[in-house]
mmCIF file of C-alpha atoms in Angstrom:
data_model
loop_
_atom_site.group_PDB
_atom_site.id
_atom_site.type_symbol
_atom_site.label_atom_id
_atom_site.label_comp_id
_atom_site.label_asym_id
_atom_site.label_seq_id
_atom_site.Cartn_x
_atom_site.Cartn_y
_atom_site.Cartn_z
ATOM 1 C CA UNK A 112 -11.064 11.181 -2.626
ATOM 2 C CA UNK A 113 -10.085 10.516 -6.044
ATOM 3 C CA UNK A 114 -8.096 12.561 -8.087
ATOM 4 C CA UNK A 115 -9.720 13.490 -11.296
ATOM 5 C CA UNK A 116 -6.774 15.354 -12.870
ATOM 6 C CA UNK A 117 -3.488 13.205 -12.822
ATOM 7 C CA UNK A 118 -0.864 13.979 -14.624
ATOM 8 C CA UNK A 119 1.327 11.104 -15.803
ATOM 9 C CA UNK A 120 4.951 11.233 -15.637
ATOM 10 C CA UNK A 121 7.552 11.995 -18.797
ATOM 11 C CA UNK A 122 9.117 8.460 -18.353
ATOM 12 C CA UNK A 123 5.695 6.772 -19.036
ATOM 13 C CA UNK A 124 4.349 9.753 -21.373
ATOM 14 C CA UNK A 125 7.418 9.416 -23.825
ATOM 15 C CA UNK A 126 7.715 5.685 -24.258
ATOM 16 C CA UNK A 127 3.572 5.414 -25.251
ATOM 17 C CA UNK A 128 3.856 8.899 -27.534
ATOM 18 C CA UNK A 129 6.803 6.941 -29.278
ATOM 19 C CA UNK A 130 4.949 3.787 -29.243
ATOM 20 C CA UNK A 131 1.551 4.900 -30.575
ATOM 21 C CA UNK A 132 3.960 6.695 -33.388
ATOM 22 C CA UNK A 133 6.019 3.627 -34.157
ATOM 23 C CA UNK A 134 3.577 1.562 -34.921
ATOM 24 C CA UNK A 135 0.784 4.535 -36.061
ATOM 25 C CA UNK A 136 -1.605 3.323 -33.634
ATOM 26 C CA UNK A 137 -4.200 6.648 -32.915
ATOM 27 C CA UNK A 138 -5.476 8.238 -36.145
ATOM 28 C CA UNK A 139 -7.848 11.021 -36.475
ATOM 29 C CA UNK A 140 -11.268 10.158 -35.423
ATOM 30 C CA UNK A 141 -10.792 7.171 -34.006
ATOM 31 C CA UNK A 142 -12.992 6.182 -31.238
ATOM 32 C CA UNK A 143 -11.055 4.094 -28.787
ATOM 33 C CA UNK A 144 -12.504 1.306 -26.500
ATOM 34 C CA UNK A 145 -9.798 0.959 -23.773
ATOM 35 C CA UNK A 146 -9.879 -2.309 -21.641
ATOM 36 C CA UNK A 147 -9.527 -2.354 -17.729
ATOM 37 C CA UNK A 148 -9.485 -4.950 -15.571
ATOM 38 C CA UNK A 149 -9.123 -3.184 -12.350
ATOM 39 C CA UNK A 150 -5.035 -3.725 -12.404
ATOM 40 C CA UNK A 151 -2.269 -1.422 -12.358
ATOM 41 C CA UNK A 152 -1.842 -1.889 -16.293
ATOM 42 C CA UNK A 153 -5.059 -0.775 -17.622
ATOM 43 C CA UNK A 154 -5.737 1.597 -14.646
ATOM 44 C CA UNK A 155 -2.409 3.313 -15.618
ATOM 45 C CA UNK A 156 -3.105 3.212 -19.383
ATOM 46 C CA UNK A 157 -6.091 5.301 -18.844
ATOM 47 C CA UNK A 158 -4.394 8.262 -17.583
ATOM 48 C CA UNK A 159 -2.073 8.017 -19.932
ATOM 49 C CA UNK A 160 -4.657 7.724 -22.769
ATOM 50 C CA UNK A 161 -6.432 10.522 -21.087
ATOM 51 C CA UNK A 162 -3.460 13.284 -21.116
ATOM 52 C CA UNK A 163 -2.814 12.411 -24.818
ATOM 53 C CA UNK A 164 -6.626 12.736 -25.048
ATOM 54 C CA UNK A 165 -6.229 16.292 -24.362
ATOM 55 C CA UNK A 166 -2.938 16.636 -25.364
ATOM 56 C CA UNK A 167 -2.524 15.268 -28.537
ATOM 57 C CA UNK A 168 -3.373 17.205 -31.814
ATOM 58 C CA UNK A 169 -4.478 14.233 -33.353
ATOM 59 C CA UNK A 170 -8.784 14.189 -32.100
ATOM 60 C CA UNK A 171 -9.709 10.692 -30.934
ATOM 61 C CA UNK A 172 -12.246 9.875 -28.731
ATOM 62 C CA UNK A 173 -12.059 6.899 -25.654
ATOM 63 C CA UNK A 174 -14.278 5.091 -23.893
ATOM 64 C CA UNK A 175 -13.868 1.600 -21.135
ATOM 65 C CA UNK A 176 -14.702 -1.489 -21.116
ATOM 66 C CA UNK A 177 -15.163 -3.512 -18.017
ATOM 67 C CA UNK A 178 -15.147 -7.466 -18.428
ATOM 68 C CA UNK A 179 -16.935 -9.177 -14.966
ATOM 69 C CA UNK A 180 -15.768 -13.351 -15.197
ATOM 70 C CA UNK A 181 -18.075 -13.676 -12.180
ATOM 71 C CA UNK A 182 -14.999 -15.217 -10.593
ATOM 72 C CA UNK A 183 -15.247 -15.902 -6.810
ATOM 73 C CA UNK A 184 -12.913 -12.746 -4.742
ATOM 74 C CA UNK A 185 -13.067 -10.406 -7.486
ATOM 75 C CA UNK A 186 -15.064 -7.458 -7.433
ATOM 76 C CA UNK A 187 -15.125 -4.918 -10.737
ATOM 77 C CA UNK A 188 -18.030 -3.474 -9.863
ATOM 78 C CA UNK A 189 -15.818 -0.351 -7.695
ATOM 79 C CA UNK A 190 -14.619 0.530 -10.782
ATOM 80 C CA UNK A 191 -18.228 1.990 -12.215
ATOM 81 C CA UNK A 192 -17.704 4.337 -8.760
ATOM 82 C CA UNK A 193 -14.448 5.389 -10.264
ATOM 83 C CA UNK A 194 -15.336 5.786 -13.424
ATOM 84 C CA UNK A 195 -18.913 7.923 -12.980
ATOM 85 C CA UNK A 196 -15.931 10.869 -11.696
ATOM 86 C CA UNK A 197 -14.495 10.990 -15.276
ATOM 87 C CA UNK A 198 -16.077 11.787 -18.374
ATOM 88 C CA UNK A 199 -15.251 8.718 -20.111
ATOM 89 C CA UNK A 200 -18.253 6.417 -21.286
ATOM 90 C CA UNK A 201 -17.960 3.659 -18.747
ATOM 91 C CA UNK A 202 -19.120 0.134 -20.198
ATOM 92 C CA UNK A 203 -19.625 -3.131 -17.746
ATOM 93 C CA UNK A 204 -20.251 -6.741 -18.759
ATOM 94 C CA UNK A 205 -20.543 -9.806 -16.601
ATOM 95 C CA UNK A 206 -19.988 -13.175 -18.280
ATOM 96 C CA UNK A 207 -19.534 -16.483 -15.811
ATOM 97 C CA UNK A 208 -16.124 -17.265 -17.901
ATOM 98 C CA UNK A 209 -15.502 -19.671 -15.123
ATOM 99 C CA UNK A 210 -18.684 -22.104 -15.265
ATOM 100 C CA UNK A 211 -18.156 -21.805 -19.314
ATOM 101 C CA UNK A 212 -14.192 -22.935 -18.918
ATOM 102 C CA UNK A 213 -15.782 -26.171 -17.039
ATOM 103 C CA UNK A 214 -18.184 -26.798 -19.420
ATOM 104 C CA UNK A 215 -16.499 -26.041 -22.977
ATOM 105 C CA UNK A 216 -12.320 -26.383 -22.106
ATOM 106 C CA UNK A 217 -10.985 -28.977 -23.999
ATOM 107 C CA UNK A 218 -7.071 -29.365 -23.315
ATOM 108 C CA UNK A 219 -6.126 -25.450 -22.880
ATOM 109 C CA UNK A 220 -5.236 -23.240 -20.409
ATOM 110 C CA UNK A 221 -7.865 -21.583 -18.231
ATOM 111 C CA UNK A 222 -5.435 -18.261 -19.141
ATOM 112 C CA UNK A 223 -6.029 -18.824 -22.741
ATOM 113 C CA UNK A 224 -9.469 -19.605 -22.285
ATOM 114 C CA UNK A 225 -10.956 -16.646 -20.549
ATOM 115 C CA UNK A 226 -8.658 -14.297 -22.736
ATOM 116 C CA UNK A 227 -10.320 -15.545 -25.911
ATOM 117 C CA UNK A 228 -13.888 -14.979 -24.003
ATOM 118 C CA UNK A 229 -13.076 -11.299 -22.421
ATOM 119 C CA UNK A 230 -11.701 -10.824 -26.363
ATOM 120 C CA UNK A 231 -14.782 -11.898 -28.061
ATOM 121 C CA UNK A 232 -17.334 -9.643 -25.622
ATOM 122 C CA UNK A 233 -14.631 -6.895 -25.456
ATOM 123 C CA UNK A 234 -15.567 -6.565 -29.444
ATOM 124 C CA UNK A 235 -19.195 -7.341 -29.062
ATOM 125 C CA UNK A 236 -19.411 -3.768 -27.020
ATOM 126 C CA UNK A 237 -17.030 -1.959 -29.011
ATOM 127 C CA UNK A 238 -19.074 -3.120 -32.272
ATOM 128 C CA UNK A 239 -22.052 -2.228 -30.122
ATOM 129 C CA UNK A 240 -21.281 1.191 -28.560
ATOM 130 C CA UNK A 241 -19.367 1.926 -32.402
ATOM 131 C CA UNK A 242 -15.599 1.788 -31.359
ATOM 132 C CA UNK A 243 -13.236 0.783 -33.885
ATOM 133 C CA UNK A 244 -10.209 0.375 -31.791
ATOM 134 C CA UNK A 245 -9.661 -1.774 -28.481
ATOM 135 C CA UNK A 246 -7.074 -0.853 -26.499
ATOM 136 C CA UNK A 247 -5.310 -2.992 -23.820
ATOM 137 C CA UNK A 248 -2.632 -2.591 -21.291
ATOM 138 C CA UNK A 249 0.182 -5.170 -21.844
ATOM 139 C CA UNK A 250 3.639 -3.998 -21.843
ATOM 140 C CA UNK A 251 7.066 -4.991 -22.040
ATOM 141 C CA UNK A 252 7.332 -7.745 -19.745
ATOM 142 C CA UNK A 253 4.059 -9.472 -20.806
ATOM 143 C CA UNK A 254 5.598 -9.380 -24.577
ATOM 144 C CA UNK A 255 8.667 -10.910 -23.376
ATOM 145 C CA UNK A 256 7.265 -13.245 -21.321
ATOM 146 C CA UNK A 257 5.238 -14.281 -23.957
ATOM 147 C CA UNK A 258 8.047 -14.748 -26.777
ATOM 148 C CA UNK A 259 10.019 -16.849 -23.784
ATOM 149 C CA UNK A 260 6.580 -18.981 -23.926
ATOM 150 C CA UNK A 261 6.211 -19.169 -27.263
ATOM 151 C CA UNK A 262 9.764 -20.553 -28.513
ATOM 152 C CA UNK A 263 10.069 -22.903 -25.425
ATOM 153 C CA UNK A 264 6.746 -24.233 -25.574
ATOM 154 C CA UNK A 265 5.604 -24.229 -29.118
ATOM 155 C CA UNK A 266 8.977 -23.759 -30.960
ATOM 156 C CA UNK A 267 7.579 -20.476 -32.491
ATOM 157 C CA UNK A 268 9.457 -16.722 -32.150
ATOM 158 C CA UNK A 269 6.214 -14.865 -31.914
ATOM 159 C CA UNK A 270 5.021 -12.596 -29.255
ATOM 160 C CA UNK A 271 1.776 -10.164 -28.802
ATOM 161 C CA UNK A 272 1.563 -7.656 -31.298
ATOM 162 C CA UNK A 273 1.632 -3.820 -30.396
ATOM 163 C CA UNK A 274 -0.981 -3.351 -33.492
ATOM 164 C CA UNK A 275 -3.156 -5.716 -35.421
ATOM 165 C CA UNK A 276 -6.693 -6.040 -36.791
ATOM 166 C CA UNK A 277 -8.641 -8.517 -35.684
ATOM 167 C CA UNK A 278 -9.956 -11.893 -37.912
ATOM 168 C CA UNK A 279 -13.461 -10.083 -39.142
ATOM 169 C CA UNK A 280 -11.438 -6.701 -40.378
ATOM 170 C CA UNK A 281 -13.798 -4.480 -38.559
ATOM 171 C CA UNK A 282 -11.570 -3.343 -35.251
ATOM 172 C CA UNK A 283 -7.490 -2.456 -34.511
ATOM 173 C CA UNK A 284 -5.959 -3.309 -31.507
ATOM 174 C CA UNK A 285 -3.463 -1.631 -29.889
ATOM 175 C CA UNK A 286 -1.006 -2.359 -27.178
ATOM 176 C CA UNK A 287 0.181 1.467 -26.311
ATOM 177 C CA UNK A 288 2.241 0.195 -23.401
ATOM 178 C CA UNK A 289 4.906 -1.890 -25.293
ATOM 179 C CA UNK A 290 7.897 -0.119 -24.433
ATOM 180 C CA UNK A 291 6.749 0.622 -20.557
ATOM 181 C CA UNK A 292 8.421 -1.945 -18.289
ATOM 182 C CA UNK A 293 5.645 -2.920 -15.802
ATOM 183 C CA UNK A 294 7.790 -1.632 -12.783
ATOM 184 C CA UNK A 295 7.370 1.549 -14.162
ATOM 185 C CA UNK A 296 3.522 1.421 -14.111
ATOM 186 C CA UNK A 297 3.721 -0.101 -10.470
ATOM 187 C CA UNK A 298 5.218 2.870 -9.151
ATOM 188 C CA UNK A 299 2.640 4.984 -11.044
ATOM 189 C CA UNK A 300 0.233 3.263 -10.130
ATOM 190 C CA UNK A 301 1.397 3.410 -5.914
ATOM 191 C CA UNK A 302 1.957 7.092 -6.502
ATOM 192 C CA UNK A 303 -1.184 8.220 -7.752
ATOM 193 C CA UNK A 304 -3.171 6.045 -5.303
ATOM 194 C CA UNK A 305 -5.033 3.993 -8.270
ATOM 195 C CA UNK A 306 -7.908 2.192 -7.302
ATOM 196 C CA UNK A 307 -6.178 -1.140 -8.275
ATOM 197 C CA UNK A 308 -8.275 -4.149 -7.748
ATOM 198 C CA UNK A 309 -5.954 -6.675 -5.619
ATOM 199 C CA UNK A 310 -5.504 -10.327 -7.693
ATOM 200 C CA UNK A 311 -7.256 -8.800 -10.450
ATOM 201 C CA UNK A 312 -7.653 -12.131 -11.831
ATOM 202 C CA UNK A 313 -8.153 -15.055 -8.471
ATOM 203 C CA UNK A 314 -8.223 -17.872 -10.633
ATOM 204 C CA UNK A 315 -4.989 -17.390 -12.346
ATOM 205 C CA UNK A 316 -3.345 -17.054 -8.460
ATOM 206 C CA UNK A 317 -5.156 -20.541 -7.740
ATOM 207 C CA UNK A 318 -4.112 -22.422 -11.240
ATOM 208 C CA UNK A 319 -0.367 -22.135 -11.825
ATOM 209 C CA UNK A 320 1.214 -20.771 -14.544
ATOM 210 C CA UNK A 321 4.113 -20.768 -17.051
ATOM 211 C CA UNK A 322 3.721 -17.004 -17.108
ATOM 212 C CA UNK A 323 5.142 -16.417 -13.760
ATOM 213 C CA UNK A 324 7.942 -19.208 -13.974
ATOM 214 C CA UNK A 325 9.178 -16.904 -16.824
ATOM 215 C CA UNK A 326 8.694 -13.623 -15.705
ATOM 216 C CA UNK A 327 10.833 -14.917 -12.433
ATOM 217 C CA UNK A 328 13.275 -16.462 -14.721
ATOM 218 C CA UNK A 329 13.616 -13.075 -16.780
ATOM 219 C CA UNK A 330 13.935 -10.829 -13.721
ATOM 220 C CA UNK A 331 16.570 -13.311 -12.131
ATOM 221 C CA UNK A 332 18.534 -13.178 -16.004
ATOM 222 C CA UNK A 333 18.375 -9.061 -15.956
ATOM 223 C CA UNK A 334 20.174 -9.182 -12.515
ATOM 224 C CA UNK A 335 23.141 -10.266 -14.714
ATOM 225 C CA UNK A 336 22.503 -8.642 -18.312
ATOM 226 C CA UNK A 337 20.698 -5.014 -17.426
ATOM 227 C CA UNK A 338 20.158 -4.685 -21.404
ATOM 228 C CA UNK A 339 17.539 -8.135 -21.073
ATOM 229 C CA UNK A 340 14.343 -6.166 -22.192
ATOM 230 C CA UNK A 341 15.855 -3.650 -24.133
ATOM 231 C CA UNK A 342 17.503 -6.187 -26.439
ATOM 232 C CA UNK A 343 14.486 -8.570 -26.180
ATOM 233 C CA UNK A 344 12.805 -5.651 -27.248
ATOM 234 C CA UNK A 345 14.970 -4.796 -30.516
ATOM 235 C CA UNK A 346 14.605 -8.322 -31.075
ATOM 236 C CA UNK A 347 10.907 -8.458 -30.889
ATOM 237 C CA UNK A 348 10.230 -5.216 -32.889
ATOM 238 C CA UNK A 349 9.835 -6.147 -35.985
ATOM 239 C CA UNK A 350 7.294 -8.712 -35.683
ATOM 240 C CA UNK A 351 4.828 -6.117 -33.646
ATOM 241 C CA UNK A 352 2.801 -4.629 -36.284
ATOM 242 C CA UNK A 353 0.355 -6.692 -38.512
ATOM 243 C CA UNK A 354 -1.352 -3.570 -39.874
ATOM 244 C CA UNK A 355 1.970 -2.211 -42.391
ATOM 245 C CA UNK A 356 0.723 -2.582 -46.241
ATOM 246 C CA UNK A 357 -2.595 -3.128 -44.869
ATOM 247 C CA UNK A 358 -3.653 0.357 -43.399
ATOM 248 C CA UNK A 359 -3.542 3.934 -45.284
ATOM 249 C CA UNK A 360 -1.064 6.126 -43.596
#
């Protein structure tokens, strides 16, 4: 049976409180479209969004979003069973992301590819179902991993942001787990007995990656430095937020 009321724990509840503060990510009213893939991420970000949903002063409403790539292995479609015991909209759309990438990539990464196509139907529902935030469940490592990328690859120091409004002005995205270190949401995840959805992603397993090279590289180099991600982090901060000067406080 699943449990309905789940309390997450102060060492995931602090760092996302301090997080959404930082970077003044929930403001009154807003109605927040959270993304979930079916992995321990997302799955853990909505319990966490969901205690500050009743915990918070600041009102905010939050729905999910569901993105099906019609990928061979990988079945979403347990998460509407899931979701029907919450009372949390619940929204699900299939998209064959894969028989697009074969037809339209031109010199990219599948990766890059389907994240620009979950992106641009993750805002068609939230424009749809009137959200005006999207929230999605990267955190510390991913950022990391992606600066490592970035200035290796493309000679850039630039990571994913923890706040930003997308190209048409019309939605904010947030990225409430970017001080949570993803071993952290593991063991939450294990703990509460999340319905995570095993290889979330099967293509990504089947077409190798620089993301995993990295991450491998950056847990080997925090064997020897245990301040890594907290310094990467300090490091990274100040290029997080897109929305300061832009958005009323």
């Amino acid at each position: 049976m699943v449990r309905t009321k789940i309390k997450p724990p102060k060492l995931l509840v602090k760092p996302v409180g301090r997080a959404i503060s930082d970077f003044g990510m929930i403001k009154a009213g807003d109605k927040i479209l959270l993304a979930v893939s079916g992995g321990k991420d997302s799955l853990s970000l909505f319990h966490i969004l969901r205690h500050f949903y009743s915990a918070s002063p600041v009102k905010f409403e939050l729905g999910v979003v569901t993105i099906d790539p019609q990928v061979e292995g990988f079945e979403p479609k347990a998460l509407d069973v899931f979701f029907k015991k919450f009372d949390t909209p619940y929204f699900f759309e299939e998209f064959p992301i894969m028989e697009q990438a074969k037809e339209s990539m031109r010199g990219d990464s599948y990766c890059s590819f389907c994240s620009r196509i979950k992106r641009g139907l993750m805002y068609k529902v939230a424009r749809r179902e009137g959200y005006n935030v999207l929230a999605l469940g990267q955190h510390l490592d991913d950022l990391a991993e992606s600066l490592m990328m970035s200035m290796c690859h493309n000679g850039k120091i630039q990571t994913m942001k923890a706040h930003y409004i997308n190209d048409a002005k019309d939605l904010r995205i947030i990225r409430p787990l970017v001080y949570v270190r993803e071993r952290q949401l593991a063991d939450f995840a294990k703990n509460t007995d999340l319905p995570v959805i095993a290889d979330s992603c099967p293509a990504c397993y089947k077409i190798p990656t620089e993301r995993e090279h990295f991450k491998q590289w950056l847990l080997d180099e925090e064997k020897r430095n245990k301040n890594l991600y907290k310094n990467l982090l300090s490091a990274m901060k100040p290029m997080l937020d897109e929305t300061k000067g832009i958005l009323n406080d």
